[in-house]
Amino acid sequence: AVTAGSIALDGAADVDLATGAITLDTSAANGVVTFATAGNVDGGQDLTISAGSGAVSLAGVGQNTAIGALNIDATGTTTLNGDIDASSIALDGATDVDLATGAITLDTSAANGLVDLTGGAVDGAQDLTITAGSGAVSLDGVGQNTAIGTLDIDTTGVLTFNDAVTAGSIALDGAADVDLATGAITLD
């Protein structure tokens, strides 16, 4: 585990998660965690980021070698600047997710892992593709502050909507079970 006031890996060409689960923790200082690498964050290990109210910014994660489970807990803005390929993706502790640069793909299909975006709003005028194999996908509000482009979800697992979705277009490919979990759900 790395515990610090803030963590910035913005000059590294590549980051390799080599041995065992990795935890980056800036929560005591509500510090920023930045992976603005020119390369990718790779390796078959789990990655947990705890930033308190600090912001988290990620470039591509798992593009050469999928990482294990990705778990982000931050009440500050979590900015996605690249695709994420992991065994599971839990942004249920991320209260504000911003799709910042270009189309974003969240892929857990190799492990049939869950994708959990239930921490809060997911916004940004970019396309979002979620590919989970038979893994479950759970969403809270998507596009509520800034409509996203295309939302494309490909899973044969349970797909759960907990709030409204606003997107340029919505494709729910293969979902065997769509659960409208909390009250009225608007797909716009």
JSON list of N, CA and C in Angstrom, two decimals, residues 24-67:
[
{"chain": "A", "resi": 24, "resn": "LEU", "atom": "N", "xyz": [-3.63, 2.52, -3.28]},
{"chain": "A", "resi": 24, "resn": "LEU", "atom": "CA", "xyz": [-3.15, 3.90, -3.24]},
{"chain": "A", "resi": 24, "resn": "LEU", "atom": "C", "xyz": [-4.12, 4.68, -2.39]},
{"chain": "A", "resi": 25, "resn": "ASP", "atom": "N", "xyz": [-3.65, 5.27, -1.31]},
{"chain": "A", "resi": 25, "resn": "ASP", "atom": "CA", "xyz": [-4.54, 5.89, -0.34]},
{"chain": "A", "resi": 25, "resn": "ASP", "atom": "C", "xyz": [-4.10, 7.32, -0.02]},
{"chain": "A", "resi": 26, "resn": "THR", "atom": "N", "xyz": [-4.91, 8.28, -0.44]},
{"chain": "A", "resi": 26, "resn": "THR", "atom": "CA", "xyz": [-4.69, 9.69, -0.10]},
{"chain": "A", "resi": 26, "resn": "THR", "atom": "C", "xyz": [-5.86, 10.22, 0.71]},
{"chain": "A", "resi": 27, "resn": "SER", "atom": "N", "xyz": [-6.68, 9.32, 1.24]},
{"chain": "A", "resi": 27, "resn": "SER", "atom": "CA", "xyz": [-7.93, 9.74, 1.88]},
{"chain": "A", "resi": 27, "resn": "SER", "atom": "C", "xyz": [-7.72, 10.58, 3.14]},
{"chain": "A", "resi": 28, "resn": "ALA", "atom": "N", "xyz": [-6.66, 10.36, 3.89]},
{"chain": "A", "resi": 28, "resn": "ALA", "atom": "CA", "xyz": [-6.45, 11.14, 5.12]},
{"chain": "A", "resi": 28, "resn": "ALA", "atom": "C", "xyz": [-6.26, 12.62, 4.80]},
{"chain": "A", "resi": 29, "resn": "ALA", "atom": "N", "xyz": [-5.63, 12.92, 3.66]},
{"chain": "A", "resi": 29, "resn": "ALA", "atom": "CA", "xyz": [-5.39, 14.31, 3.26]},
{"chain": "A", "resi": 29, "resn": "ALA", "atom": "C", "xyz": [-6.36, 14.75, 2.17]},
{"chain": "A", "resi": 30, "resn": "ASN", "atom": "N", "xyz": [-7.31, 13.87, 1.79]},
{"chain": "A", "resi": 30, "resn": "ASN", "atom": "CA", "xyz": [-8.21, 14.15, 0.67]},
{"chain": "A", "resi": 30, "resn": "ASN", "atom": "C", "xyz": [-7.42, 14.56, -0.58]},
{"chain": "A", "resi": 31, "resn": "GLY", "atom": "N", "xyz": [-6.34, 13.83, -0.83]},
{"chain": "A", "resi": 31, "resn": "GLY", "atom": "CA", "xyz": [-5.41, 14.18, -1.90]},
{"chain": "A", "resi": 31, "resn": "GLY", "atom": "C", "xyz": [-5.78, 13.61, -3.25]},
{"chain": "A", "resi": 32, "resn": "VAL", "atom": "N", "xyz": [-5.16, 14.18, -4.25]},
{"chain": "A", "resi": 32, "resn": "VAL", "atom": "CA", "xyz": [-5.37, 13.82, -5.65]},
{"chain": "A", "resi": 32, "resn": "VAL", "atom": "C", "xyz": [-4.57, 12.56, -5.98]},
{"chain": "A", "resi": 33, "resn": "VAL", "atom": "N", "xyz": [-5.15, 11.69, -6.82]},
{"chain": "A", "resi": 33, "resn": "VAL", "atom": "CA", "xyz": [-4.43, 10.54, -7.40]},
{"chain": "A", "resi": 33, "resn": "VAL", "atom": "C", "xyz": [-4.52, 10.69, -8.91]},
{"chain": "A", "resi": 34, "resn": "THR", "atom": "N", "xyz": [-3.36, 10.82, -9.56]},
{"chain": "A", "resi": 34, "resn": "THR", "atom": "CA", "xyz": [-3.32, 11.06, -11.01]},
{"chain": "A", "resi": 34, "resn": "THR", "atom": "C", "xyz": [-2.47, 10.01, -11.70]},
{"chain": "A", "resi": 35, "resn": "PHE", "atom": "N", "xyz": [-3.06, 9.32, -12.67]},
{"chain": "A", "resi": 35, "resn": "PHE", "atom": "CA", "xyz": [-2.35, 8.44, -13.60]},
{"chain": "A", "resi": 35, "resn": "PHE", "atom": "C", "xyz": [-2.48, 9.06, -14.98]},
{"chain": "A", "resi": 36, "resn": "ALA", "atom": "N", "xyz": [-1.68, 10.06, -15.25]},
{"chain": "A", "resi": 36, "resn": "ALA", "atom": "CA", "xyz": [-1.73, 10.72, -16.56]},
{"chain": "A", "resi": 36, "resn": "ALA", "atom": "C", "xyz": [-0.51, 10.28, -17.36]},
{"chain": "A", "resi": 37, "resn": "THR", "atom": "N", "xyz": [-0.28, 8.98, -17.39]},
{"chain": "A", "resi": 37, "resn": "THR", "atom": "CA", "xyz": [0.90, 8.44, -18.04]},
{"chain": "A", "resi": 37, "resn": "THR", "atom": "C", "xyz": [0.77, 8.50, -19.55]},
{"chain": "A", "resi": 38, "resn": "ALA", "atom": "N", "xyz": [1.91, 8.54, -20.21]},
{"chain": "A", "resi": 38, "resn": "ALA", "atom": "CA", "xyz": [1.91, 8.45, -21.67]},
{"chain": "A", "resi": 38, "resn": "ALA", "atom": "C", "xyz": [1.57, 7.04, -22.12]},
{"chain": "A", "resi": 39, "resn": "GLY", "atom": "N", "xyz": [1.82, 6.08, -21.24]},
{"chain": "A", "resi": 39, "resn": "GLY", "atom": "CA", "xyz": [1.54, 4.68, -21.55]},
{"chain": "A", "resi": 39, "resn": "GLY", "atom": "C", "xyz": [0.31, 4.19, -20.82]},
{"chain": "A", "resi": 40, "resn": "ASN", "atom": "N", "xyz": [0.40, 3.00, -20.30]},
{"chain": "A", "resi": 40, "resn": "ASN", "atom": "CA", "xyz": [-0.75, 2.37, -19.64]},
{"chain": "A", "resi": 40, "resn": "ASN", "atom": "C", "xyz": [-0.40, 1.90, -18.25]},
{"chain": "A", "resi": 41, "resn": "VAL", "atom": "N", "xyz": [-1.45, 1.63, -17.48]},
{"chain": "A", "resi": 41, "resn": "VAL", "atom": "CA", "xyz": [-1.34, 0.98, -16.19]},
{"chain": "A", "resi": 41, "resn": "VAL", "atom": "C", "xyz": [-1.74, -0.47, -16.43]},
{"chain": "A", "resi": 42, "resn": "ASP", "atom": "N", "xyz": [-0.80, -1.40, -16.28]},
{"chain": "A", "resi": 42, "resn": "ASP", "atom": "CA", "xyz": [-1.04, -2.79, -16.63]},
{"chain": "A", "resi": 42, "resn": "ASP", "atom": "C", "xyz": [-0.60, -3.73, -15.52]},
{"chain": "A", "resi": 43, "resn": "GLY", "atom": "N", "xyz": [-1.03, -4.99, -15.63]},
{"chain": "A", "resi": 43, "resn": "GLY", "atom": "CA", "xyz": [-0.63, -6.03, -14.69]},
{"chain": "A", "resi": 43, "resn": "GLY", "atom": "C", "xyz": [-1.85, -6.71, -14.12]},
{"chain": "A", "resi": 44, "resn": "GLY", "atom": "N", "xyz": [-1.73, -7.97, -13.80]},
{"chain": "A", "resi": 44, "resn": "GLY", "atom": "CA", "xyz": [-2.87, -8.76, -13.36]},
{"chain": "A", "resi": 44, "resn": "GLY", "atom": "C", "xyz": [-3.27, -8.57, -11.91]},
{"chain": "A", "resi": 45, "resn": "GLN", "atom": "N", "xyz": [-2.83, -7.51, -11.28]},
{"chain": "A", "resi": 45, "resn": "GLN", "atom": "CA", "xyz": [-3.10, -7.30, -9.85]},
{"chain": "A", "resi": 45, "resn": "GLN", "atom": "C", "xyz": [-4.31, -6.39, -9.63]},
{"chain": "A", "resi": 46, "resn": "ASP", "atom": "N", "xyz": [-4.92, -6.50, -8.44]},
{"chain": "A", "resi": 46, "resn": "ASP", "atom": "CA", "xyz": [-6.02, -5.61, -8.06]},
{"chain": "A", "resi": 46, "resn": "ASP", "atom": "C", "xyz": [-5.46, -4.23, -7.77]},
{"chain": "A", "resi": 47, "resn": "LEU", "atom": "N", "xyz": [-6.27, -3.19, -8.06]},
{"chain": "A", "resi": 47, "resn": "LEU", "atom": "CA", "xyz": [-5.89, -1.81, -7.78]},
{"chain": "A", "resi": 47, "resn": "LEU", "atom": "C", "xyz": [-7.04, -1.13, -7.05]},
{"chain": "A", "resi": 48, "resn": "THR", "atom": "N", "xyz": [-6.76, -0.66, -5.83]},
{"chain": "A", "resi": 48, "resn": "THR", "atom": "CA", "xyz": [-7.74, 0.09, -5.04]},
{"chain": "A", "resi": 48, "resn": "THR", "atom": "C", "xyz": [-7.21, 1.50, -4.86]},
{"chain": "A", "resi": 49, "resn": "ILE", "atom": "N", "xyz": [-8.06, 2.48, -5.17]},
{"chain": "A", "resi": 49, "resn": "ILE", "atom": "CA", "xyz": [-7.70, 3.89, -4.99]},
{"chain": "A", "resi": 49, "resn": "ILE", "atom": "C", "xyz": [-8.70, 4.50, -4.03]},
{"chain": "A", "resi": 50, "resn": "SER", "atom": "N", "xyz": [-8.20, 5.02, -2.90]},
{"chain": "A", "resi": 50, "resn": "SER", "atom": "CA", "xyz": [-9.02, 5.71, -1.91]},
{"chain": "A", "resi": 50, "resn": "SER", "atom": "C", "xyz": [-8.51, 7.13, -1.79]},
{"chain": "A", "resi": 51, "resn": "ALA", "atom": "N", "xyz": [-9.35, 8.10, -2.15]},
{"chain": "A", "resi": 51, "resn": "ALA", "atom": "CA", "xyz": [-8.89, 9.49, -2.19]},
{"chain": "A", "resi": 51, "resn": "ALA", "atom": "C", "xyz": [-9.72, 10.42, -1.31]},
{"chain": "A", "resi": 52, "resn": "GLY", "atom": "N", "xyz": [-10.62, 9.90, -0.49]},
{"chain": "A", "resi": 52, "resn": "GLY", "atom": "CA", "xyz": [-11.45, 10.79, 0.32]},
{"chain": "A", "resi": 52, "resn": "GLY", "atom": "C", "xyz": [-12.23, 11.72, -0.60]},
{"chain": "A", "resi": 53, "resn": "SER", "atom": "N", "xyz": [-12.11, 13.02, -0.38]},
{"chain": "A", "resi": 53, "resn": "SER", "atom": "CA", "xyz": [-12.77, 13.98, -1.28]},
{"chain": "A", "resi": 53, "resn": "SER", "atom": "C", "xyz": [-11.83, 14.46, -2.38]},
{"chain": "A", "resi": 54, "resn": "GLY", "atom": "N", "xyz": [-10.67, 13.82, -2.51]},
{"chain": "A", "resi": 54, "resn": "GLY", "atom": "CA", "xyz": [-9.72, 14.17, -3.56]},
{"chain": "A", "resi": 54, "resn": "GLY", "atom": "C", "xyz": [-10.15, 13.64, -4.91]},
{"chain": "A", "resi": 55, "resn": "ALA", "atom": "N", "xyz": [-9.62, 14.25, -5.95]},
{"chain": "A", "resi": 55, "resn": "ALA", "atom": "CA", "xyz": [-9.92, 13.84, -7.33]},
{"chain": "A", "resi": 55, "resn": "ALA", "atom": "C", "xyz": [-9.04, 12.67, -7.75]},
{"chain": "A", "resi": 56, "resn": "VAL", "atom": "N", "xyz": [-9.58, 11.85, -8.66]},
{"chain": "A", "resi": 56, "resn": "VAL", "atom": "CA", "xyz": [-8.83, 10.73, -9.25]},
{"chain": "A", "resi": 56, "resn": "VAL", "atom": "C", "xyz": [-8.89, 10.91, -10.77]},
{"chain": "A", "resi": 57, "resn": "SER", "atom": "N", "xyz": [-7.74, 10.79, -11.42]},
{"chain": "A", "resi": 57, "resn": "SER", "atom": "CA", "xyz": [-7.68, 10.91, -12.87]},
{"chain": "A", "resi": 57, "resn": "SER", "atom": "C", "xyz": [-6.91, 9.72, -13.43]},
{"chain": "A", "resi": 58, "resn": "LEU", "atom": "N", "xyz": [-7.54, 9.00, -14.36]},
{"chain": "A", "resi": 58, "resn": "LEU", "atom": "CA", "xyz": [-6.92, 7.80, -14.94]},
{"chain": "A", "resi": 58, "resn": "LEU", "atom": "C", "xyz": [-6.78, 7.91, -16.45]},
{"chain": "A", "resi": 59, "resn": "ALA", "atom": "N", "xyz": [-5.62, 7.52, -16.96]},
{"chain": "A", "resi": 59, "resn": "ALA", "atom": "CA", "xyz": [-5.43, 7.32, -18.39]},
{"chain": "A", "resi": 59, "resn": "ALA", "atom": "C", "xyz": [-5.83, 5.87, -18.67]},
{"chain": "A", "resi": 60, "resn": "GLY", "atom": "N", "xyz": [-5.33, 5.25, -19.71]},
{"chain": "A", "resi": 60, "resn": "GLY", "atom": "CA", "xyz": [-5.67, 3.87, -20.02]},
{"chain": "A", "resi": 60, "resn": "GLY", "atom": "C", "xyz": [-5.22, 2.92, -18.92]},
{"chain": "A", "resi": 61, "resn": "VAL", "atom": "N", "xyz": [-6.07, 1.97, -18.57]},
{"chain": "A", "resi": 61, "resn": "VAL", "atom": "CA", "xyz": [-5.77, 0.98, -17.53]},
{"chain": "A", "resi": 61, "resn": "VAL", "atom": "C", "xyz": [-6.02, -0.41, -18.10]},
{"chain": "A", "resi": 62, "resn": "GLY", "atom": "N", "xyz": [-5.01, -1.28, -18.01]},
{"chain": "A", "resi": 62, "resn": "GLY", "atom": "CA", "xyz": [-5.17, -2.66, -18.45]},
{"chain": "A", "resi": 62, "resn": "GLY", "atom": "C", "xyz": [-5.20, -2.85, -19.95]},
{"chain": "A", "resi": 63, "resn": "GLN", "atom": "N", "xyz": [-4.61, -1.96, -20.69]},
{"chain": "A", "resi": 63, "resn": "GLN", "atom": "CA", "xyz": [-4.68, -2.05, -22.15]},
{"chain": "A", "resi": 63, "resn": "GLN", "atom": "C", "xyz": [-3.79, -3.14, -22.74]},
{"chain": "A", "resi": 64, "resn": "ASN", "atom": "N", "xyz": [-2.63, -3.40, -22.13]},
{"chain": "A", "resi": 64, "resn": "ASN", "atom": "CA", "xyz": [-1.75, -4.48, -22.60]},
{"chain": "A", "resi": 64, "resn": "ASN", "atom": "C", "xyz": [-2.00, -5.76, -21.81]},
{"chain": "A", "resi": 65, "resn": "THR", "atom": "N", "xyz": [-2.11, -5.64, -20.50]},
{"chain": "A", "resi": 65, "resn": "THR", "atom": "CA", "xyz": [-2.43, -6.76, -19.61]},
{"chain": "A", "resi": 65, "resn": "THR", "atom": "C", "xyz": [-3.52, -6.30, -18.68]},
{"chain": "A", "resi": 66, "resn": "ALA", "atom": "N", "xyz": [-4.69, -6.93, -18.77]},
{"chain": "A", "resi": 66, "resn": "ALA", "atom": "CA", "xyz": [-5.81, -6.53, -17.91]},
{"chain": "A", "resi": 66, "resn": "ALA", "atom": "C", "xyz": [-5.39, -6.60, -16.44]},
{"chain": "A", "resi": 67, "resn": "ILE", "atom": "N", "xyz": [-5.85, -5.61, -15.67]},
{"chain": "A", "resi": 67, "resn": "ILE", "atom": "CA", "xyz": [-5.57, -5.65, -14.24]},
{"chain": "A", "resi": 67, "resn": "ILE", "atom": "C", "xyz": [-6.63, -6.53, -13.57]}
]
